[in-house]
CSV table of C-alpha atoms in Angstrom, one decimal:
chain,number,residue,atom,x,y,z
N,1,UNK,CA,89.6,81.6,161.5
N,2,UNK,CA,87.9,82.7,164.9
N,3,UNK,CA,87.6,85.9,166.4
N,4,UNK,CA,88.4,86.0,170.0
N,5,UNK,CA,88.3,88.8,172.1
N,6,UNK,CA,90.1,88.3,175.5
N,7,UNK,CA,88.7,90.4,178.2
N,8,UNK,CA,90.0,91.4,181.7
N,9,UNK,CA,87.3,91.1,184.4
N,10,UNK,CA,85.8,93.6,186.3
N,11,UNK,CA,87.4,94.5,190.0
N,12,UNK,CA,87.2,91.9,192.6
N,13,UNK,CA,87.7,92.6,196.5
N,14,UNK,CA,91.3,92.1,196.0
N,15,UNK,CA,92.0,94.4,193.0
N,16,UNK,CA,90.8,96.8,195.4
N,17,UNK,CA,93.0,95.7,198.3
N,18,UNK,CA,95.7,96.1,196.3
N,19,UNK,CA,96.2,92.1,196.7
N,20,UNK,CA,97.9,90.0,193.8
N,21,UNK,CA,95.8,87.0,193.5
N,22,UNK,CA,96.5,84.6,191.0
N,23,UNK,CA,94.0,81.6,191.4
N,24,UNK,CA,93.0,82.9,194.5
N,25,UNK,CA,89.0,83.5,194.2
N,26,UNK,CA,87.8,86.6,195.6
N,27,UNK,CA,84.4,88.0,194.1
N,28,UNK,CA,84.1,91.2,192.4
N,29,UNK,CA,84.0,94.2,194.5
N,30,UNK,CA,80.6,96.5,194.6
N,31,UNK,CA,82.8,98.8,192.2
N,32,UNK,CA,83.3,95.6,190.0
N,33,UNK,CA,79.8,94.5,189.6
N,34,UNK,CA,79.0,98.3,188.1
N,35,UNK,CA,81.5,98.5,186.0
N,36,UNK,CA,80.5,94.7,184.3
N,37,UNK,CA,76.9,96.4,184.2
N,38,UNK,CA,78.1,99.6,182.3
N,39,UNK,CA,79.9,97.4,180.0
N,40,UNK,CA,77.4,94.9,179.3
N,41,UNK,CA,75.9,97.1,176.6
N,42,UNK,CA,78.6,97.9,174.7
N,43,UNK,CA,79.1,94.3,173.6
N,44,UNK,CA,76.1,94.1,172.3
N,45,UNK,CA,76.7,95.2,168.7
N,46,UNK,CA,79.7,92.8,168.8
N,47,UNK,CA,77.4,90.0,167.4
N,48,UNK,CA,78.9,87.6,169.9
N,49,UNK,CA,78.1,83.6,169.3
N,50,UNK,CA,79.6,82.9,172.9
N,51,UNK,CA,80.8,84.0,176.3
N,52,UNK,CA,83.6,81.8,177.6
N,53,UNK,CA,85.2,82.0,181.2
N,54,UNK,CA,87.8,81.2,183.5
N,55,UNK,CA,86.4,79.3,186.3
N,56,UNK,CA,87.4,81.9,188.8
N,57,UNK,CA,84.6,83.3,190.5
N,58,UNK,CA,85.7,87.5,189.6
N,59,UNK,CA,85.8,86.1,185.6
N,60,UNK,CA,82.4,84.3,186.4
N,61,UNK,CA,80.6,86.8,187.6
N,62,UNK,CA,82.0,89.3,184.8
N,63,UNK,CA,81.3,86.9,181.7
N,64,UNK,CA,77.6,85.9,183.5
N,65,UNK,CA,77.0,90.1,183.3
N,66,UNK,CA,78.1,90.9,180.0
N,67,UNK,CA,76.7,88.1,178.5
N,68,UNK,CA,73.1,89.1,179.8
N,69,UNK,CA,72.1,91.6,177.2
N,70,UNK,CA,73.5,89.1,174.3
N,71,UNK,CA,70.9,86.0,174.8
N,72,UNK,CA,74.1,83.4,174.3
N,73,UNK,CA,75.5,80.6,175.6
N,74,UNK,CA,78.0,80.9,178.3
N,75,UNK,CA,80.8,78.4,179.4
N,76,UNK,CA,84.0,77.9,181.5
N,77,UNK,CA,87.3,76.3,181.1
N,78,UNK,CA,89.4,75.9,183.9
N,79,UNK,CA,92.5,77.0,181.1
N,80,UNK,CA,91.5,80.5,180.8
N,81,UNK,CA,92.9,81.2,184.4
N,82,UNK,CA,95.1,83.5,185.9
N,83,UNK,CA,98.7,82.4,186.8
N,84,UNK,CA,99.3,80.7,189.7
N,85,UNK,CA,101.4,83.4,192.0
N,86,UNK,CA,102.4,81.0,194.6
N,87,UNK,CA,103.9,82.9,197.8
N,88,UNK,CA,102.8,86.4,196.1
N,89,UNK,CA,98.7,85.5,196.7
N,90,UNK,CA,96.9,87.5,199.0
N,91,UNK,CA,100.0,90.1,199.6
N,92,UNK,CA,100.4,93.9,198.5
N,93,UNK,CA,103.2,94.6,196.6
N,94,UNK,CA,104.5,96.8,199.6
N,95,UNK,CA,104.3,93.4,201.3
N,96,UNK,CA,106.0,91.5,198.2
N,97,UNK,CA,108.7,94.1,197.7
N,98,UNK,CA,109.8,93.9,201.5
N,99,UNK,CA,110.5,90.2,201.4
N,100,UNK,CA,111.7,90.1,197.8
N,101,UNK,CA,112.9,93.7,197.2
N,102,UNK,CA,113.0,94.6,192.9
N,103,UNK,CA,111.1,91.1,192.4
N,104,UNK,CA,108.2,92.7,191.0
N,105,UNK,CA,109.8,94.4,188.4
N,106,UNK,CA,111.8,91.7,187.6
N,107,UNK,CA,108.6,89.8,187.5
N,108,UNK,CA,106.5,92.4,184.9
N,109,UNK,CA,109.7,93.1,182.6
N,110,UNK,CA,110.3,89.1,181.7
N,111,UNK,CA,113.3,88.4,184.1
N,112,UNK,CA,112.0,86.2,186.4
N,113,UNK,CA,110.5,82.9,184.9
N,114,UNK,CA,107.8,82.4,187.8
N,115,UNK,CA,107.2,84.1,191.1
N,116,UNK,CA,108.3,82.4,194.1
N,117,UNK,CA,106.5,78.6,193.9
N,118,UNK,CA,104.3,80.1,191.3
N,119,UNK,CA,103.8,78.6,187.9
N,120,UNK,CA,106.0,79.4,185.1
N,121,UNK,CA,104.9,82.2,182.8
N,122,UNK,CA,106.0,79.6,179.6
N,123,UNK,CA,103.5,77.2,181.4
N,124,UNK,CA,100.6,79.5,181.7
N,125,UNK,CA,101.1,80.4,178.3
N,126,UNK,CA,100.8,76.7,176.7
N,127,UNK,CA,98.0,76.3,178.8
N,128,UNK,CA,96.0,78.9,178.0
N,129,UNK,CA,96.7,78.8,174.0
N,130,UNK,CA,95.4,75.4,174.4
N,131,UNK,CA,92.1,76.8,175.9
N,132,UNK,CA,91.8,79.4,173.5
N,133,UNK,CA,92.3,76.3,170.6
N,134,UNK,CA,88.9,74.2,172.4
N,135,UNK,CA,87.2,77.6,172.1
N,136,UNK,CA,87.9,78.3,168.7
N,137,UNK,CA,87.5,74.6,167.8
N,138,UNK,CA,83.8,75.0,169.5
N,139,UNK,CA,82.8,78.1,167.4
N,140,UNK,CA,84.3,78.3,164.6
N,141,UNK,CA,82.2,81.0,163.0
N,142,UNK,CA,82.7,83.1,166.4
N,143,UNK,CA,83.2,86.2,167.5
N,144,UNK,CA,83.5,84.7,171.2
N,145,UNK,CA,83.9,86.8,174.1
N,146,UNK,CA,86.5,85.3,176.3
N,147,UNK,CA,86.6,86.9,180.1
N,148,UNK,CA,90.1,86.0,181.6
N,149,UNK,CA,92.9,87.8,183.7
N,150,UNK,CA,95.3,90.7,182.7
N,151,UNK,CA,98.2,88.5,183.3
N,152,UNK,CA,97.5,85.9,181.2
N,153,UNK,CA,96.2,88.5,178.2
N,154,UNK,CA,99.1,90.7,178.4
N,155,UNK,CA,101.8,87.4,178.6
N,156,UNK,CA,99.8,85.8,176.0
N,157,UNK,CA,100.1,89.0,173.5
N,158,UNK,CA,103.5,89.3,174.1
N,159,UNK,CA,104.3,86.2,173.4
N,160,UNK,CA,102.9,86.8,169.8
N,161,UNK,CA,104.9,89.7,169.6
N,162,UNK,CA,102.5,92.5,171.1
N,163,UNK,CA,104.2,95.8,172.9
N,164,UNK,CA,104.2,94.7,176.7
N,165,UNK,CA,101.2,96.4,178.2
N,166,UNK,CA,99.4,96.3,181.5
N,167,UNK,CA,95.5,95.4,181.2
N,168,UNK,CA,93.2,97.0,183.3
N,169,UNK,CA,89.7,96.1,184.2
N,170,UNK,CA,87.1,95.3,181.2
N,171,UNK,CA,90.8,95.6,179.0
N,172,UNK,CA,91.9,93.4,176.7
N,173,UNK,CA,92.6,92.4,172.8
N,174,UNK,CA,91.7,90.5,170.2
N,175,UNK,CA,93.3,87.6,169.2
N,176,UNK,CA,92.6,85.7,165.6
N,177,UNK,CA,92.2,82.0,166.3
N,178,UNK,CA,94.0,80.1,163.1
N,179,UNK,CA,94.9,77.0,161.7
N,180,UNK,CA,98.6,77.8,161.7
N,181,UNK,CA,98.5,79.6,165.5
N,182,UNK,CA,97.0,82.7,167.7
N,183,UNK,CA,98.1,85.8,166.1
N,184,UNK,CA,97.9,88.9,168.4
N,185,UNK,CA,95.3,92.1,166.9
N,186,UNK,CA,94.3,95.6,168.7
N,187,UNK,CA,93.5,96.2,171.5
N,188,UNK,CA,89.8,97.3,173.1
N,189,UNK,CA,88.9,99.1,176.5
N,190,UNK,CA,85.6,99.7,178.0
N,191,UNK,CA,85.9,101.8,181.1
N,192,UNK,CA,87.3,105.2,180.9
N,193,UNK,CA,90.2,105.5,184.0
N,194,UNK,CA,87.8,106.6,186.6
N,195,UNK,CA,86.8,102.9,185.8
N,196,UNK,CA,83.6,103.4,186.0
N,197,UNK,CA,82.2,104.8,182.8
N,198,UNK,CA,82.0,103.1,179.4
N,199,UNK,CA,84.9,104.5,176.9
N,200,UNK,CA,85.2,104.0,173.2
N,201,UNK,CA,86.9,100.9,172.1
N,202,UNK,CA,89.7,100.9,170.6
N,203,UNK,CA,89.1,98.4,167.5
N,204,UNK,CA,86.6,96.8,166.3
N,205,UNK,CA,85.2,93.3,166.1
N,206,UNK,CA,86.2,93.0,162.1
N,207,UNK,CA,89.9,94.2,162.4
């Protein structure tokens, strides 16, 4: 079995634009790169064998800061990234609700299978269990810290029977990587909601 600990990002420009972005690849905002710093030292005692990323530049930049402090390898699969949001990228939801009014909603409670021309949450989900398989399969004695995208980490959770949950910056949960499947385990935050300063986590790496 593998520990895995999936891990939001840090803010990019858009998060703080209020933009959905999807695989859209706007860097972290000034606000994001502290908030990656602060947190960077509060992995440490995680014993981390590995920092793996989503090739998006706001996961990146986020795995390339915590993993600093730790003195391990990183790497990035392609799998680990957000859902493609199709017509939704680059808007507000403002902007989103005016064309497609209650499509949001629809969207975070399960009702809508993919947002307009975006790819299907059942899609995103297969692909990104099949990352998290090469990752496990890489480091089998683990823990590895795995910097993805709330959407993905809340889908993925849910999927294994997890309370639906929105994941904000340097959020996330840990996952158990075995030979029978993923199995869902608590969940962790390291920003308090200012989002700027450290908070405890909420489990801990042998849970």
């Amino acid at each position: 079995m593998t520990r895995l600990l999936l891990l939001r990002h840090a803010e990019s420009e858009w998060n703080a634009e209020g933009r959905w972005q999807g695989t859209a690849d706007p860097p972290l905002s000034a606000r994001g790169e502290e908030q990656a710093g602060a947190a960077g030292e509060l992995v440490r005692p995680f014993g981390f064998a590995a920092v793996v990323s989503s090739d998006l530049r706001r996961a990146r930049r986020t795995a390339e800061v915590l993993a600093a402090p730790l003195g391990v390898p990183t790497a990035v699969d392609p799998g680990l990234r957000e859902y493609d949001v199709g017509d939704w990228s680059g808007l507000t939801r403002a902007e989103i609700e005016t064309r497609w009014p209650g499509a949001v909603d629809a969207w975070r409670e399960g009702r809508l299978p993919s947002t307009p021309n975006g790819e299907r949450r059942d899609a995103a989900i297969r692909r990104v269990g099949a990352a998290l398989r090469r990752v496990a399969a890489a480091h089998p004695r683990g823990p590895v810290l795995v910097v993805t995208h709330g959407g993905v980490i809340g889908a993925l959770a849910t999927s294994l029977g997890a309370e639906p949950a929105r994941v904000g910056h340097l959020a996330g949960r840990w996952f158990d990587a075995r030979p029978e499947g993923l199995a869902a385990g608590g969940a962790v935050d390291f920003l308090t909601p200012s989002d700027r300063t450290p908070a405890p986590i909420l489990d801990t790496p042998h849970r």
